[in-house]
Amino acid sequence: MKTSERPCNPLISVVLPVYNEQAVLQELHERVSVALRSTGCRHEIVYVNDGSHDGSESALDELADRDPAVRVLHFSRNFGHQAAVQAGMADARGDAVVVMDSDLQDDPNAIRHFVQFWKDGYDVVYAVRVARKEGLLKRTLFSSFYRLLDAVASVDIPRDAGNFGLVDRRVADCINRLADRDRYYPGLRSWVGFKQIGVVVERGRRHDDNPRVSLWGLVRLAKSAIFSFSSFPLTVFHIIAALSMCT
Ligand code: UDP
Ligand code: MG
């Protein structure tokens, strides 16, 4: 798509999955709203409450009452981070859609840069995380995961790129149409193609020391990523099956 084809008065959506983040919602909303206003574009903010049980539900409803740019989806139970992203993406109406976490680890100031790259003609602008503030175990696991995915994936999925980023409406529509159930959003975002660019964004510290995605949840996500984007595990099973027939 040529830059000139971007709408002249675009709407930017921000999708925020929320699981028990009441303590930070007010600050998050202010920072995201300020960042969006700095783009000079119209905006909407879609919060997806993924079955929180800490008061996030009423806090989000209050935000929606106060700010007409806010929409809230409430899940009937906790379905997980990727499911919340999927629902928010499906609900977002923007000409460009930003996905970010709600725990202040993703810096809202990056949105302005994402939008500028999008206006310059990029269809996908993703954050490349530097200076991760997680503990040694988690950083080691993440780095091993990215190295493994790099080695076996049949598409080029950038290292150290998580969900945080912007996609053009056409890209959002393509991702929304995919039938995958076990989703790894950064992988799908690479797989659909289009003109992509990574932007270095410093990864902040979580507002509390209690990640909502458990270690087991991260392992499940890594499994989804590897099984979705690589035939390597299946090839191993084929070899084992072939060998077992020979013995
Ligand atoms: N989250 C969610 N559902 C879950 C777990 C997490 O919507 O079951 C949200 C959470 O509120 C946050 C984002 O997903 O906005 C990322 O969660 P977390 O910070 O635990 O992930 P990490 O940064 O450790 O990868
Ligand atoms: Mg986090």
PDB file of C-alpha atoms and ligand atoms in Angstrom, residues 16-21 28 48-52 75 78-82 84-85 100-106 129 132 134 138 142 163 203 206 210-214 218 221, ligand 1:
ATOM      1  CA  LEU A  16      -5.319  -4.186  26.032  1.00  0.00           C
ATOM      2  CA  PRO A  17      -5.830  -7.625  27.619  1.00  0.00           C
ATOM      3  CA  VAL A  18      -6.430  -7.304  31.361  1.00  0.00           C
ATOM      4  CA  TYR A  19      -6.193  -9.980  34.011  1.00  0.00           C
ATOM      5  CA  ASN A  20      -6.283  -8.683  37.596  1.00  0.00           C
ATOM      6  CA  GLU A  21      -4.561  -5.374  36.871  1.00  0.00           C
ATOM      7  CA  LEU A  28      -2.266   2.904  32.305  1.00  0.00           C
ATOM      8  CA  VAL A  48     -10.515  -7.095  27.272  1.00  0.00           C
ATOM      9  CA  ASN A  49     -11.174  -8.206  30.822  1.00  0.00           C
ATOM     10  CA  ASP A  50     -10.025 -11.816  30.828  1.00  0.00           C
ATOM     11  CA  GLY A  51     -12.108 -13.017  33.796  1.00  0.00           C
ATOM     12  CA  SER A  52     -10.424 -10.804  36.422  1.00  0.00           C
ATOM     13  CA  PHE A  75     -14.930 -12.621  29.396  1.00  0.00           C
ATOM     14  CA  ASN A  78     -10.174 -16.564  32.324  1.00  0.00           C
ATOM     15  CA  PHE A  79      -9.364 -17.750  28.789  1.00  0.00           C
ATOM     16  CA  GLY A  80      -5.735 -16.611  28.630  1.00  0.00           C
ATOM     17  CA  HIS A  81      -3.696 -13.771  27.210  1.00  0.00           C
ATOM     18  CA  GLN A  82      -3.746 -14.857  23.556  1.00  0.00           C
ATOM     19  CA  ALA A  84      -7.973 -11.889  25.022  1.00  0.00           C
ATOM     20  CA  VAL A  85      -5.775 -10.403  22.282  1.00  0.00           C
ATOM     21  CA  MET A 100       0.001  -4.060  24.149  1.00  0.00           C
ATOM     22  CA  ASP A 101       0.086  -5.466  27.680  1.00  0.00           C
ATOM     23  CA  SER A 102      -1.687  -3.724  30.559  1.00  0.00           C
ATOM     24  CA  ASP A 103       1.008  -4.077  33.190  1.00  0.00           C
ATOM     25  CA  LEU A 104       3.055  -1.040  32.068  1.00  0.00           C
ATOM     26  CA  GLN A 105       5.867  -3.236  30.717  1.00  0.00           C
ATOM     27  CA  ASP A 106       5.063  -1.940  27.230  1.00  0.00           C
ATOM     28  CA  ARG A 129      12.414  -5.708  23.408  1.00  0.00           C
ATOM     29  CA  ARG A 132      14.298  -6.920  29.802  1.00  0.00           C
ATOM     30  CA  GLU A 134      12.715 -10.166  34.255  1.00  0.00           C
ATOM     31  CA  LYS A 138      12.860 -16.148  32.787  1.00  0.00           C
ATOM     32  CA  PHE A 142      12.941 -16.572  26.741  1.00  0.00           C
ATOM     33  CA  ASN A 163       2.749  -8.883  21.153  1.00  0.00           C
ATOM     34  CA  ARG A 203      10.855  -3.285  28.186  1.00  0.00           C
ATOM     35  CA  ARG A 206       6.052  -5.048  35.815  1.00  0.00           C
ATOM     36  CA  ASN A 210       3.411 -11.167  40.067  1.00  0.00           C
ATOM     37  CA  PRO A 211       3.189 -12.114  36.363  1.00  0.00           C
ATOM     38  CA  ARG A 212      -0.337 -13.099  35.325  1.00  0.00           C
ATOM     39  CA  VAL A 213       0.892 -15.571  32.719  1.00  0.00           C
ATOM     40  CA  SER A 214       2.304 -18.478  34.726  1.00  0.00           C
ATOM     41  CA  LEU A 218       4.548 -19.584  28.895  1.00  0.00           C
ATOM     42  CA  LEU A 221       2.622 -20.685  24.480  1.00  0.00           C
TER      43      LEU A 221
HETATM   44  N1  UDP B   1      -3.231 -11.479  30.775  1.00  0.00           N
HETATM   45  C1  UDP B   1      -4.487 -11.879  30.360  1.00  0.00           C
HETATM   46  N2  UDP B   1      -4.910 -13.145  30.678  1.00  0.00           N
HETATM   47  C2  UDP B   1      -4.129 -14.032  31.358  1.00  0.00           C
HETATM   48  C3  UDP B   1      -2.830 -13.629  31.734  1.00  0.00           C
HETATM   49  C4  UDP B   1      -2.411 -12.356  31.419  1.00  0.00           C
HETATM   50  O1  UDP B   1      -5.215 -11.104  29.746  1.00  0.00           O
HETATM   51  O2  UDP B   1      -4.581 -15.146  31.617  1.00  0.00           O
HETATM   52  C5  UDP B   1      -2.774 -10.118  30.457  1.00  0.00           C
HETATM   53  C6  UDP B   1      -2.125  -9.366  31.610  1.00  0.00           C
HETATM   54  O3  UDP B   1      -3.082  -8.646  32.365  1.00  0.00           O
HETATM   55  C7  UDP B   1      -1.149  -8.468  30.876  1.00  0.00           C
HETATM   56  C8  UDP B   1      -0.725  -9.310  29.679  1.00  0.00           C
HETATM   57  O4  UDP B   1      -1.749 -10.288  29.490  1.00  0.00           O
HETATM   58  O5  UDP B   1      -1.789  -7.316  30.387  1.00  0.00           O
HETATM   59  C9  UDP B   1       0.622  -9.978  29.858  1.00  0.00           C
HETATM   60  O6  UDP B   1       0.636 -10.725  31.065  1.00  0.00           O
HETATM   61  P1  UDP B   1       1.976 -10.891  31.908  1.00  0.00           P
HETATM   62  O7  UDP B   1       2.499  -9.568  32.279  1.00  0.00           O
HETATM   63  O8  UDP B   1       1.724 -11.868  33.023  1.00  0.00           O
HETATM   64  O9  UDP B   1       2.927 -11.595  30.837  1.00  0.00           O
HETATM   65  P2  UDP B   1       4.511 -11.445  30.695  1.00  0.00           P
HETATM   66  O10 UDP B   1       4.802  -9.995  30.599  1.00  0.00           O
HETATM   67  O11 UDP B   1       5.093 -12.056  31.925  1.00  0.00           O
HETATM   68  O12 UDP B   1       4.824 -12.206  29.442  1.00  0.00           O
END
